Structure formats: structure tokens, C-alpha cells
Tab-separated table of C-alpha atoms and ligand atoms in Angstrom:
chain	number	residue	atom	x	y	z
A	21	UNK	CA	-2.979	-26.814	-0.587
A	22	UNK	CA	-3.986	-24.432	2.659
A	23	UNK	CA	-7.545	-23.732	2.936
A	24	UNK	CA	-8.592	-25.284	-0.291
A	25	UNK	CA	-6.274	-22.521	-1.932
A	26	UNK	CA	-4.144	-24.257	-4.565
A	27	UNK	CA	-0.835	-22.093	-3.632
A	28	UNK	CA	1.148	-24.154	-6.053
A	29	UNK	CA	-1.260	-23.545	-9.274
A	30	UNK	CA	-0.975	-20.008	-8.611
A	31	UNK	CA	2.930	-20.122	-8.353
A	32	UNK	CA	2.808	-21.735	-11.953
A	33	UNK	CA	0.969	-18.419	-13.142
A	34	UNK	CA	4.695	-16.141	-11.494
A	35	UNK	CA	7.723	-16.867	-13.855
A	36	UNK	CA	10.086	-15.296	-11.537
A	37	UNK	CA	9.356	-17.920	-9.029
A	38	UNK	CA	11.596	-19.922	-11.061
A	39	UNK	CA	14.554	-17.999	-10.912
A	40	UNK	CA	17.907	-19.195	-8.918
A	41	UNK	CA	19.484	-16.641	-6.414
A	42	UNK	CA	22.977	-17.988	-5.324
A	43	UNK	CA	21.876	-21.400	-7.416
A	44	UNK	CA	19.046	-21.934	-5.379
A	45	UNK	CA	14.905	-20.983	-5.435
A	46	UNK	CA	14.055	-17.794	-4.776
A	47	UNK	CA	12.218	-17.629	-1.882
A	48	UNK	CA	10.597	-14.324	-1.961
A	49	UNK	CA	9.198	-12.686	1.123
A	50	UNK	CA	9.038	-8.726	0.439
A	51	UNK	CA	5.629	-8.412	-1.318
A	52	UNK	CA	4.943	-5.220	0.929
A	53	UNK	CA	7.771	-3.639	-0.895
A	54	UNK	CA	6.427	-4.781	-4.224
A	55	UNK	CA	5.036	-7.809	-5.251
A	56	UNK	CA	5.519	-10.577	-7.964
A	57	UNK	CA	3.537	-10.020	-10.987
A	58	UNK	CA	1.857	-13.017	-12.952
A	59	UNK	CA	1.923	-14.138	-16.732
A	60	UNK	CA	-1.257	-12.093	-17.606
A	61	UNK	CA	-0.304	-9.000	-16.183
A	62	UNK	CA	3.055	-9.292	-18.064
A	63	UNK	CA	1.244	-10.299	-21.292
A	64	UNK	CA	-0.899	-7.251	-21.191
A	65	UNK	CA	2.243	-4.995	-21.348
A	66	UNK	CA	3.784	-6.917	-24.418
A	67	UNK	CA	0.267	-6.925	-26.119
A	68	UNK	CA	-0.595	-3.380	-25.391
A	69	UNK	CA	2.948	-2.219	-27.052
A	70	UNK	CA	2.760	-4.870	-30.064
A	71	UNK	CA	-0.716	-4.612	-31.013
A	72	UNK	CA	-2.516	-1.341	-30.169
A	73	UNK	CA	-0.016	1.301	-28.599
A	74	UNK	CA	-1.716	4.640	-29.496
A	75	UNK	CA	-2.347	7.669	-27.447
A	76	UNK	CA	-5.526	7.995	-25.774
A	77	UNK	CA	-8.635	10.243	-26.082
A	78	UNK	CA	-7.019	11.951	-28.440
A	79	UNK	CA	-6.786	9.970	-31.884
A	80	UNK	CA	-10.298	9.773	-34.514
A	81	UNK	CA	-8.162	5.998	-35.500
A	82	UNK	CA	-8.861	2.349	-34.663
A	83	UNK	CA	-5.561	1.812	-32.445
A	84	UNK	CA	-6.552	5.040	-30.481
A	85	UNK	CA	-9.704	3.959	-29.685
A	86	UNK	CA	-8.903	0.213	-28.779
A	87	UNK	CA	-5.987	2.036	-26.568
A	88	UNK	CA	-8.809	4.126	-25.045
A	89	UNK	CA	-11.204	1.720	-24.621
A	90	UNK	CA	-8.796	-1.011	-22.476
A	91	UNK	CA	-7.818	2.160	-20.758
A	92	UNK	CA	-10.974	2.761	-19.731
A	93	UNK	CA	-12.108	-0.334	-19.193
A	94	UNK	CA	-9.021	-0.864	-16.477
A	95	UNK	CA	-10.435	2.353	-14.500
A	96	UNK	CA	-14.181	0.418	-14.588
A	97	UNK	CA	-12.293	-2.831	-13.076
A	98	UNK	CA	-10.436	-0.646	-10.661
A	99	UNK	CA	-13.600	0.708	-9.348
A	100	UNK	CA	-15.501	-2.714	-9.085
A	101	UNK	CA	-12.424	-3.905	-7.361
A	102	UNK	CA	-12.883	-1.207	-4.255
A	103	UNK	CA	-16.643	-1.039	-4.983
A	104	UNK	CA	-16.871	2.742	-5.743
A	105	UNK	CA	-19.869	4.257	-6.997
A	106	UNK	CA	-18.425	4.932	-10.691
A	107	UNK	CA	-15.195	4.801	-12.720
A	108	UNK	CA	-14.839	8.432	-12.429
A	109	UNK	CA	-14.044	8.225	-8.797
A	110	UNK	CA	-10.719	6.645	-9.467
A	111	UNK	CA	-7.512	8.888	-10.871
A	112	UNK	CA	-4.839	7.456	-11.808
A	113	UNK	CA	-1.538	8.690	-10.402
A	114	UNK	CA	2.087	6.997	-10.287
A	115	UNK	CA	1.531	5.504	-6.579
A	116	UNK	CA	0.349	6.015	-3.206
A	117	UNK	CA	2.644	8.487	-2.588
A	118	UNK	CA	1.454	10.687	-5.655
A	119	UNK	CA	-2.062	9.928	-4.456
A	120	UNK	CA	-1.671	11.184	-1.236
A	121	UNK	CA	0.148	14.152	-2.535
A	122	UNK	CA	-2.790	14.622	-4.778
A	123	UNK	CA	-5.220	15.412	-2.234
A	124	UNK	CA	-2.610	17.594	-0.184
A	125	UNK	CA	-2.546	20.400	-3.214
A	126	UNK	CA	-5.943	19.573	-4.862
A	127	UNK	CA	-7.831	19.672	-1.735
A	128	UNK	CA	-5.558	20.761	1.583
A	129	UNK	CA	-4.663	23.981	-0.306
A	130	UNK	CA	-8.196	25.255	-0.500
A	131	UNK	CA	-9.423	23.586	2.687
A	132	UNK	CA	-6.608	23.482	5.182
A	133	UNK	CA	-5.936	26.860	6.801
A	134	UNK	CA	-3.951	28.491	9.778
A	135	UNK	CA	-4.806	26.923	13.309
A	136	UNK	CA	-6.768	23.783	11.515
A	137	UNK	CA	-5.700	20.721	12.712
A	138	UNK	CA	-4.792	17.419	10.947
A	139	UNK	CA	-4.399	14.093	12.444
A	140	UNK	CA	-2.489	11.218	11.778
A	141	UNK	CA	-0.803	8.246	12.909
A	142	UNK	CA	2.294	7.491	14.594
A	143	UNK	CA	2.566	4.253	12.584
A	144	UNK	CA	2.367	6.061	8.908
A	145	UNK	CA	4.451	5.654	6.126
A	146	UNK	CA	6.607	8.779	5.679
A	147	UNK	CA	4.107	8.879	1.952
A	148	UNK	CA	1.254	9.603	4.881
A	149	UNK	CA	3.072	11.624	6.767
A	150	UNK	CA	5.686	13.957	4.794
A	151	UNK	CA	2.918	15.344	3.042
A	152	UNK	CA	0.944	16.605	5.846
A	153	UNK	CA	3.999	17.781	8.118
A	154	UNK	CA	4.295	19.924	4.402
A	155	UNK	CA	0.986	21.150	4.493
A	156	UNK	CA	0.579	22.036	8.007
A	157	UNK	CA	3.685	24.101	7.543
A	158	UNK	CA	2.588	26.180	4.704
A	159	UNK	CA	-0.934	26.687	5.827
A	160	UNK	CA	-0.005	26.985	9.750
A	161	UNK	CA	-1.960	24.370	10.696
A	162	UNK	CA	-1.246	21.640	13.344
A	163	UNK	CA	-0.268	18.083	12.854
A	164	UNK	CA	-1.236	15.889	15.203
A	165	UNK	CA	-0.597	12.187	15.828
A	166	UNK	CA	-2.858	9.280	16.964
A	167	UNK	CA	-0.095	7.333	19.021
A	168	UNK	CA	0.564	3.527	18.942
A	169	UNK	CA	0.526	1.230	22.208
A	170	UNK	CA	3.207	-1.812	22.884
A	171	UNK	CA	1.249	-4.135	21.194
A	172	UNK	CA	1.296	-2.087	17.751
A	173	UNK	CA	-2.379	-1.256	18.129
A	174	UNK	CA	-3.595	2.769	17.349
A	175	UNK	CA	-4.005	3.935	20.720
A	176	UNK	CA	-7.932	4.827	19.663
A	177	UNK	CA	-9.226	6.325	23.528
A	178	UNK	CA	-6.948	9.254	22.111
A	179	UNK	CA	-9.326	9.807	19.405
A	180	UNK	CA	-11.277	11.727	21.826
A	181	UNK	CA	-9.321	14.293	22.559
A	182	UNK	CA	-7.527	14.738	19.240
A	183	UNK	CA	-10.527	15.587	16.663
A	184	UNK	CA	-11.926	18.653	17.670
A	185	UNK	CA	-14.080	20.716	15.291
A	186	UNK	CA	-10.736	21.943	13.429
A	187	UNK	CA	-9.663	19.014	12.305
A	188	UNK	CA	-9.974	18.919	8.528
A	189	UNK	CA	-8.299	15.546	7.837
A	190	UNK	CA	-8.018	12.709	9.124
A	191	UNK	CA	-5.251	10.284	7.598
A	192	UNK	CA	-4.418	7.114	8.372
A	193	UNK	CA	-2.885	3.664	7.069
A	194	UNK	CA	-5.533	0.683	6.760
A	195	UNK	CA	-2.775	-1.961	7.639
A	196	UNK	CA	0.466	-1.111	8.563
A	197	UNK	CA	3.328	-1.850	6.563
A	198	UNK	CA	5.972	-2.666	9.460
A	199	UNK	CA	3.732	-3.848	12.399
A	200	UNK	CA	0.550	-5.647	10.034
A	201	UNK	CA	-1.852	-4.166	12.503
A	202	UNK	CA	-5.338	-3.860	10.598
A	203	UNK	CA	-6.712	-0.343	11.664
A	204	UNK	CA	-10.589	0.013	12.597
A	205	UNK	CA	-10.607	2.336	9.637
A	206	UNK	CA	-14.416	2.212	9.530
A	207	UNK	CA	-14.884	3.455	12.916
A	208	UNK	CA	-12.522	6.081	12.649
A	209	UNK	CA	-13.713	7.628	9.439
A	210	UNK	CA	-17.104	7.636	11.830
A	211	UNK	CA	-16.050	9.488	14.517
A	212	UNK	CA	-14.133	12.074	12.307
A	213	UNK	CA	-17.459	12.773	10.266
A	214	UNK	CA	-18.889	13.101	13.668
A	215	UNK	CA	-16.652	16.086	14.189
A	216	UNK	CA	-16.920	17.306	10.069
A	217	UNK	CA	-13.316	16.006	9.304
A	218	UNK	CA	-12.639	14.306	6.032
A	219	UNK	CA	-11.044	11.116	6.435
A	220	UNK	CA	-8.043	9.720	3.915
A	221	UNK	CA	-6.884	5.837	3.839
A	222	UNK	CA	-3.810	4.693	2.887
A	223	UNK	CA	-4.667	1.369	1.681
A	224	UNK	CA	-1.040	0.420	0.384
A	225	UNK	CA	-1.097	-2.522	2.192
A	226	UNK	CA	-4.561	-3.487	2.059
A	227	UNK	CA	-6.082	-3.446	-1.633
A	228	UNK	CA	-4.142	-5.741	-2.510
A	229	UNK	CA	-4.408	-8.548	0.460
A	230	UNK	CA	-7.954	-8.447	1.711
A	231	UNK	CA	-11.495	-7.391	-0.033
A	232	UNK	CA	-11.858	-3.578	0.195
A	233	UNK	CA	-15.269	-1.515	-0.008
A	234	UNK	CA	-14.992	1.933	0.106
A	235	UNK	CA	-18.598	2.484	0.308
A	236	UNK	CA	-19.042	0.385	3.177
A	237	UNK	CA	-15.791	2.109	4.763
A	238	UNK	CA	-17.354	5.707	3.650
A	239	UNK	CA	-13.727	6.884	3.867
A	240	UNK	CA	-13.141	10.201	1.528
A	241	UNK	CA	-9.985	9.496	-0.346
A	242	UNK	CA	-8.208	5.945	-0.364
A	243	UNK	CA	-4.695	5.750	-2.198
A	244	UNK	CA	-2.777	2.626	-2.945
A	245	UNK	CA	-0.284	1.472	-5.604
A	246	UNK	CA	-0.567	-0.864	-8.650
A	247	UNK	CA	2.861	-2.672	-7.975
A	248	UNK	CA	2.166	-4.188	-4.713
A	249	UNK	CA	-1.269	-5.636	-6.047
A	250	UNK	CA	0.476	-8.170	-8.644
A	251	UNK	CA	0.328	-4.858	-11.223
A	252	UNK	CA	3.396	-3.223	-12.832
A	253	UNK	CA	5.281	-0.322	-11.025
A	254	UNK	CA	4.547	3.395	-12.153
A	255	UNK	CA	0.546	3.098	-11.766
A	256	UNK	CA	-1.360	4.200	-8.668
A	257	UNK	CA	-4.797	5.162	-8.090
A	258	UNK	CA	-6.818	8.131	-5.862
A	259	UNK	CA	-10.259	7.333	-5.147
A	260	UNK	CA	-12.284	10.443	-3.936
A	261	UNK	CA	-16.198	10.784	-3.147
A	262	UNK	CA	-17.368	12.609	-6.427
A	263	UNK	CA	-18.323	15.597	-4.761
A	264	UNK	CA	-15.068	16.036	-3.404
A	265	UNK	CA	-13.273	15.475	-6.692
A	266	UNK	CA	-15.945	18.173	-8.206
A	267	UNK	CA	-14.868	20.899	-6.051
A	268	UNK	CA	-11.346	20.264	-6.099
A	269	UNK	CA	-8.805	22.276	-8.105
A	270	UNK	CA	-6.425	20.337	-10.768
A	271	UNK	CA	-3.503	19.125	-9.437
A	272	UNK	CA	-1.277	19.771	-12.713
A	273	UNK	CA	-2.262	22.159	-15.781
A	274	UNK	CA	-1.633	20.404	-19.153
A	275	UNK	CA	-3.402	18.433	-22.037
A	276	UNK	CA	-6.416	16.562	-21.794
A	277	UNK	CA	-7.163	17.977	-18.376
A	278	UNK	CA	-9.145	20.872	-20.055
A	279	UNK	CA	-12.366	22.094	-21.090
A	280	UNK	CA	-11.580	25.458	-22.601
A	281	UNK	CA	-8.116	27.382	-22.840
A	282	UNK	CA	-8.310	30.996	-23.507
A	283	UNK	CA	-5.421	33.122	-23.136
A	284	UNK	CA	-6.136	34.472	-19.827
A	285	UNK	CA	-7.495	31.901	-18.365
A	286	UNK	CA	-8.834	28.185	-18.729
A	287	UNK	CA	-11.521	25.811	-17.585
A	288	UNK	CA	-11.493	22.070	-16.473
A	289	UNK	CA	-13.125	18.699	-17.595
A	290	UNK	CA	-14.390	16.665	-15.218
A	291	UNK	CA	-13.224	14.239	-13.291
A	292	UNK	CA	-11.018	12.121	-13.881
A	293	UNK	CA	-9.751	13.697	-16.531
A	294	UNK	CA	-9.567	17.249	-14.027
A	295	UNK	CA	-6.418	15.084	-12.468
A	296	UNK	CA	-4.845	13.447	-15.380
A	297	UNK	CA	-2.653	16.118	-17.275
A	298	UNK	CA	-0.735	14.870	-20.276
A	299	UNK	CA	-0.219	11.293	-21.561
A	300	UNK	CA	-0.940	8.670	-18.833
A	301	UNK	CA	0.565	5.525	-18.092
A	302	UNK	CA	-1.230	3.606	-20.795
A	303	UNK	CA	0.270	0.476	-20.599
A	304	UNK	CA	0.487	0.027	-16.906
A	305	UNK	CA	-2.624	1.384	-16.182
A	306	UNK	CA	-4.037	-1.594	-18.709
A	307	UNK	CA	-2.248	-4.231	-17.038
A	308	UNK	CA	-3.243	-2.861	-13.768
A	309	UNK	CA	-6.652	-3.946	-15.186
A	310	UNK	CA	-5.195	-7.295	-15.754
A	311	UNK	CA	-3.960	-8.007	-12.096
A	312	UNK	CA	-7.508	-7.035	-11.265
A	313	UNK	CA	-8.689	-9.484	-13.428
A	314	UNK	CA	-6.516	-11.846	-11.720
A	315	UNK	CA	-6.944	-11.286	-8.217
A	316	UNK	CA	-10.491	-11.558	-8.484
A	317	UNK	CA	-9.937	-15.230	-10.396
A	318	UNK	CA	-7.948	-16.050	-7.114
A	319	UNK	CA	-10.547	-14.102	-5.192
A	320	UNK	CA	-9.655	-11.512	-2.168
A	321	UNK	CA	-11.387	-13.528	0.005
A	322	UNK	CA	-9.557	-16.781	-0.436
A	323	UNK	CA	-5.723	-14.508	-0.979
A	324	UNK	CA	-7.156	-13.182	2.803
A	325	UNK	CA	-7.431	-17.085	3.638
A	326	UNK	CA	-4.499	-18.015	2.520
A	327	UNK	CA	-2.124	-14.943	3.844
A	328	UNK	CA	-4.036	-15.599	7.317
A	329	UNK	CA	-3.088	-18.758	7.560
A	330	UNK	CA	0.641	-18.541	6.305
A	331	UNK	CA	0.711	-15.123	8.975
A	332	UNK	CA	-0.352	-18.223	11.705
A	333	UNK	CA	2.067	-20.229	10.707
A	334	UNK	CA	4.962	-17.775	10.781
A	335	UNK	CA	3.842	-16.384	13.877
A	336	UNK	CA	3.935	-19.683	15.906
A	337	UNK	CA	7.292	-20.265	14.392
A	338	UNK	CA	8.723	-17.008	15.359
A	339	UNK	CA	7.762	-17.356	18.950
A	340	UNK	CA	10.074	-20.352	19.239
A	341	UNK	CA	12.652	-18.598	18.496
A	342	UNK	CA	15.081	-17.238	21.358
A	343	UNK	CA	16.222	-13.733	21.055
A	344	UNK	CA	13.712	-12.483	18.794
A	345	UNK	CA	11.094	-9.601	19.724
A	346	UNK	CA	8.441	-9.607	17.197
A	347	UNK	CA	6.529	-6.056	16.564
A	348	UNK	CA	3.009	-5.929	16.045
A	349	UNK	CA	0.069	-8.001	17.605
A	350	UNK	CA	0.213	-11.494	17.881
A	351	UNK	CA	-3.354	-12.314	16.765
A	352	UNK	CA	-3.285	-12.849	12.630
A	353	UNK	CA	-6.747	-11.960	12.670
A	354	UNK	CA	-6.053	-8.353	13.303
A	355	UNK	CA	-3.210	-8.266	11.025
A	356	UNK	CA	-2.059	-8.615	7.299
A	357	UNK	CA	0.586	-10.943	6.358
A	358	UNK	CA	3.759	-8.907	7.399
A	359	UNK	CA	6.468	-9.684	10.233
A	360	UNK	CA	8.385	-7.691	11.368
A	361	UNK	CA	11.176	-8.248	14.170
A	362	UNK	CA	14.636	-7.743	15.888
A	363	UNK	CA	17.251	-10.575	16.918
A	364	UNK	CA	19.453	-10.210	19.834
A	365	UNK	CA	22.979	-8.964	18.636
A	366	UNK	CA	22.263	-9.624	15.479
A	367	UNK	CA	21.829	-6.192	13.139
A	368	UNK	CA	18.901	-6.471	11.007
A	369	UNK	CA	20.957	-5.867	7.385
A	370	UNK	CA	22.846	-8.923	8.479
A	371	UNK	CA	19.828	-10.725	8.833
A	372	UNK	CA	18.832	-9.828	5.610
A	373	UNK	CA	22.399	-10.122	4.222
A	374	UNK	CA	22.649	-14.194	5.618
A	375	UNK	CA	18.696	-14.678	4.156
A	376	UNK	CA	19.942	-13.530	0.879
A	377	UNK	CA	22.897	-16.032	0.439
A	378	UNK	CA	20.346	-18.641	0.889
A	379	UNK	CA	17.917	-16.752	-1.630
A	380	UNK	CA	16.125	-15.735	0.631
A	381	UNK	CA	14.593	-11.993	0.059
A	382	UNK	CA	13.408	-9.875	3.148
A	383	UNK	CA	13.280	-6.184	3.925
A	384	UNK	CA	15.648	-4.718	6.592
A	385	UNK	CA	15.790	-0.822	7.549
A	386	UNK	CA	13.081	1.491	8.997
A	387	UNK	CA	10.916	0.632	5.965
A	388	UNK	CA	10.023	4.297	5.624
A	389	UNK	CA	8.409	4.750	9.011
A	390	UNK	CA	11.050	6.288	11.192
A	391	UNK	CA	9.005	7.816	14.028
A	392	UNK	CA	7.352	4.506	14.540
A	393	UNK	CA	11.289	2.821	15.025
A	394	UNK	CA	11.824	5.348	17.519
A	395	UNK	CA	8.506	4.801	19.635
A	396	UNK	CA	10.042	0.919	19.642
A	397	UNK	CA	13.535	2.014	20.387
A	398	UNK	CA	15.106	0.538	17.304
A	399	UNK	CA	16.532	1.703	14.258
A	400	UNK	CA	15.693	-0.733	12.088
A	401	UNK	CA	13.829	-3.794	11.894
A	402	UNK	CA	13.769	-7.047	9.680
A	403	UNK	CA	10.551	-7.589	7.652
A	404	UNK	CA	9.050	-10.775	5.748
A	405	UNK	CA	5.860	-10.212	3.876
A	406	UNK	CA	3.792	-12.657	2.437
A	407	UNK	CA	1.373	-13.218	-0.512
A	408	UNK	CA	-0.789	-15.540	-2.406
A	409	UNK	CA	2.131	-16.982	-4.207
A	410	UNK	CA	4.105	-17.795	-0.887
A	411	UNK	CA	4.341	-21.191	0.686
A	412	UNK	CA	4.714	-22.596	4.720
A	413	UNK	CA	8.043	-24.237	3.245
A	414	UNK	CA	9.230	-20.943	2.387
A	415	UNK	CA	8.322	-19.757	6.050
A	416	UNK	CA	10.352	-22.445	7.152
A	417	UNK	CA	13.112	-21.967	5.076
A	418	UNK	CA	12.860	-18.223	6.596
A	419	UNK	CA	13.408	-19.717	9.953
A	420	UNK	CA	16.432	-21.981	9.490
A	421	UNK	CA	18.125	-18.470	7.801
A	422	UNK	CA	17.231	-16.835	10.696
A	423	UNK	CA	18.608	-19.704	12.949
A	424	UNK	CA	21.578	-19.257	10.442
A	425	UNK	CA	21.912	-15.410	10.999
A	426	UNK	CA	22.356	-16.372	15.046
A	427	UNK	CA	24.663	-19.060	14.611
A	428	UNK	CA	26.835	-16.937	12.219
A	429	UNK	CA	26.677	-13.807	14.032
A	430	UNK	CA	26.102	-15.260	17.511
A	431	UNK	CA	29.645	-16.920	17.388
A	432	UNK	CA	31.078	-13.451	15.959
A	433	UNK	CA	29.991	-11.743	19.440
A	434	UNK	CA	31.393	-14.193	21.277
A	435	UNK	CA	34.640	-14.339	19.351
A	436	UNK	CA	34.684	-10.201	19.961
A	437	UNK	CA	34.173	-10.203	23.827
B	20	PLP	N1	1.436	3.187	2.649
B	20	PLP	C1	2.545	2.197	2.724
B	20	PLP	C2	1.549	2.060	3.859
B	20	PLP	C3	3.130	1.356	2.148
B	20	PLP	O1	3.432	0.332	2.903
B	20	PLP	C4	3.626	2.113	1.203
B	20	PLP	C5	4.803	1.584	0.211
B	20	PLP	O2	5.931	0.421	1.173
B	20	PLP	C6	3.592	3.568	0.649
B	20	PLP	C7	2.689	4.055	1.752
B	20	PLP	C8	3.996	4.120	-0.590
B	20	PLP	O3	4.091	3.338	-1.732
B	20	PLP	P1	4.764	3.943	-2.787
B	20	PLP	O4	6.083	3.665	-2.865
B	20	PLP	O5	4.178	2.744	-3.768
B	20	PLP	O6	4.139	5.462	-3.664
């Protein structure tokens, strides 16, 4: 037990953690890519399909009303989870990527013009970079970058020069999926608002791991993915302030998002329906509600505490590995549970392969952050990421696996000399 948090009890809730890989117990250290799912979430999916599968917002019969109630209940749960002022501020989409692209199309095209500026950072995931590159190209706007220092922190001094009265949007990640850095988004929002800019927060790596309060943060948009927070794939969330949703045009046209359709034109339903055209991902939205219930039961403060202590433990151990270069800040208080590193003489893919032979799952590659890789002059890194179900023993296994990779490939390097 670490910090009063019973990780062994948590593990019992995740059937996949009993799986064997190459005859060894799975050590899953890739939750930043996607998290594992507790039985309650799996049960919720099965329950919907076996007991009340029906389309929502349409049928005037019991099953459809049950499905609609469960779907809208999930929206209310998600709203409370991030302290949104009302469920109507929650739009269900496929993932973080779609949430950001929704803002690009439904807000960006009407609000970003020639010579306007969009400010993002060098540490953004491609899903919070490419949409803004495309919007800037489409609208003749300028895309500006806040740089990252050697320690893996945003160079906030640059904000004074980078934010101008032409800045329409600042889009920044809350927690970096490579460096683990927790960015001071509340301060960035404040500075953006002073210049009349809106601020979008990519919370893909924060909402699953720590308490997030959108009203306290005062961000205009916030995007995150269900699959990274113990929910199913195929459902993500866009939070936006109500007055913005009211002013924004629809992202997609079709059924369920209209008020009145005539041959020549149509009028729109209010948010959130205006942005949820067609049959939504009913089962996965309901199961995301179950994931929120589960996380609330664990307690987000305790989840954060557990990951903090695990990250401290991992950083202490990684520091002792010769030839290992770690990316991102060394103080666990200012970072999430993501550790990226490279090893002298061993390619990150080879590290991942050796670890896989020990049933340890990590990610190796550019992590959809090619500009950040270039900033640090590496093509790829190895990345281990932690969640509420990971243990210190699993970190020990990671460190043993890293030593094994050094032994195997160290010899290979020597032999080839
Ligand atoms: N933003 C960050 C910081 C991420 O880590 C990820 C996924 O790894 C994304 C955005 C994109 O999430 P999705 O693939 O679920 O759209």
C-alpha cells in the first residue's frame, strides 16, 4: 500500500492485469497511449447491449427512454467531473483529436482571419498542432510557437512577445505526453484573456490523472479522450463555455442537430445537440460515465498522489542507470506519471522489444511529437507511463528490463566494433 491507496485492490478490478505475455505476467506501462479498463466499464458496455440497446433522443418507448437517460446521465457525470457549469457544455466526440478539430472548424473558420495569430507550444501532440497549421494555412493566419527549455518546461517569458492583440487562440497541453511537464495553464489563460485571446487546453494527459476544474482554470475549451481515463475507445469530450457554443456554427450537419429543416435552409438545435449530428456512440458514452464513477470512487486526489509517489520512485531509479538520458523535469510535483528516456547505444525500439520479451509494455517512437523530438535532437524516445493500477514492483521490472537491454545491445555494439 502506498500513501494509503490500496493498489492491490485496484488491480483486482482490471481483468487484463491477469493476462500472461510470453508466459510472464503483464506489466502495462503504456497508459499515456491508452489506459486499461476496470470490470465496471466492461460490464456497463455489456449491460447496455444486453438490456437496453436503442437509439437515443428519438424513440417514445421504454428502451429508448432508458438509453437516453443513461446517455444524458453520462454527460452530467462528465460535467461534474471537470466542474463544468452545466452538462450542456459537454460535447461528445470520438477523441481529443476530434474535439480539437471541432473547434478548428466550428469556431476557427469564423473567428480567425488573415494576419491573425494562433499561439501553440513546441511540446504539443500532433493533434493540437496539425489542426492549427491547417487553420492558419486556410485563413492566412500566423502560427506561433512558445518554445521549450532544456529542462522540458515552457519558456513562459516568451509569452510577453508572442501574445499580441492579434492572438485569437492559444492552444496548449495541460500535461505533456512526452515530458510529463504540467504546464501552468491557469496563468496562460489569464495572460491570453488579457489580450482578448481564447485559450484551448489539451487535457488528454491531465483529466485522467488529476483533479481538473474548468471553472477555476477559466479555459474556453478543454479536450480529452475517454480511452485514456479507463473508458472505452471511440468517445472523447469537448468542453466549451456556453456562450461560445451558442455562437459557434455546427461542425457536422445531419440528424439530431436541427431545430427546423426547410428546402432552402435549416436552423439548429441548442448545444450540445447542435454538435452531435447523427446517432452518437451511445454505448461508449454510457461506459465513459461508468469510468467517471470508478475514478470518483478511487478519488482523483488519491490517484494523483499514487502516481506522484510512483513517479518519484521511478525517477530515483532511472537516475542511477548509467548512459540514460531522461527528458522533462526531475521534480515529480511538476510532472505527471510519464517518463521518457533514451539509452546510449540502444535504439528506443530495441528497448521496447527487450522489455516486451519480459512482458513489459512501453511505447517507443516520436509519440506524435516530432517537433519536440527535433528540439531535443532525437528521432525517438522510450516512454513508460503510469496509472492507478501500477506498482513499485512494476517499476523495478522496468529498471531490470532496461539493464537487460543494455547488456544485450551493449554486447552487440562491442562485437560490431
Ligand atoms: N493530446 C495529447 C497530449 C495526447 O497525449 C494524445 C494522445 O496520446 C492526444 C492529444 C490525442 O488523443 P486521441 O488519439 O485520443 O485523439
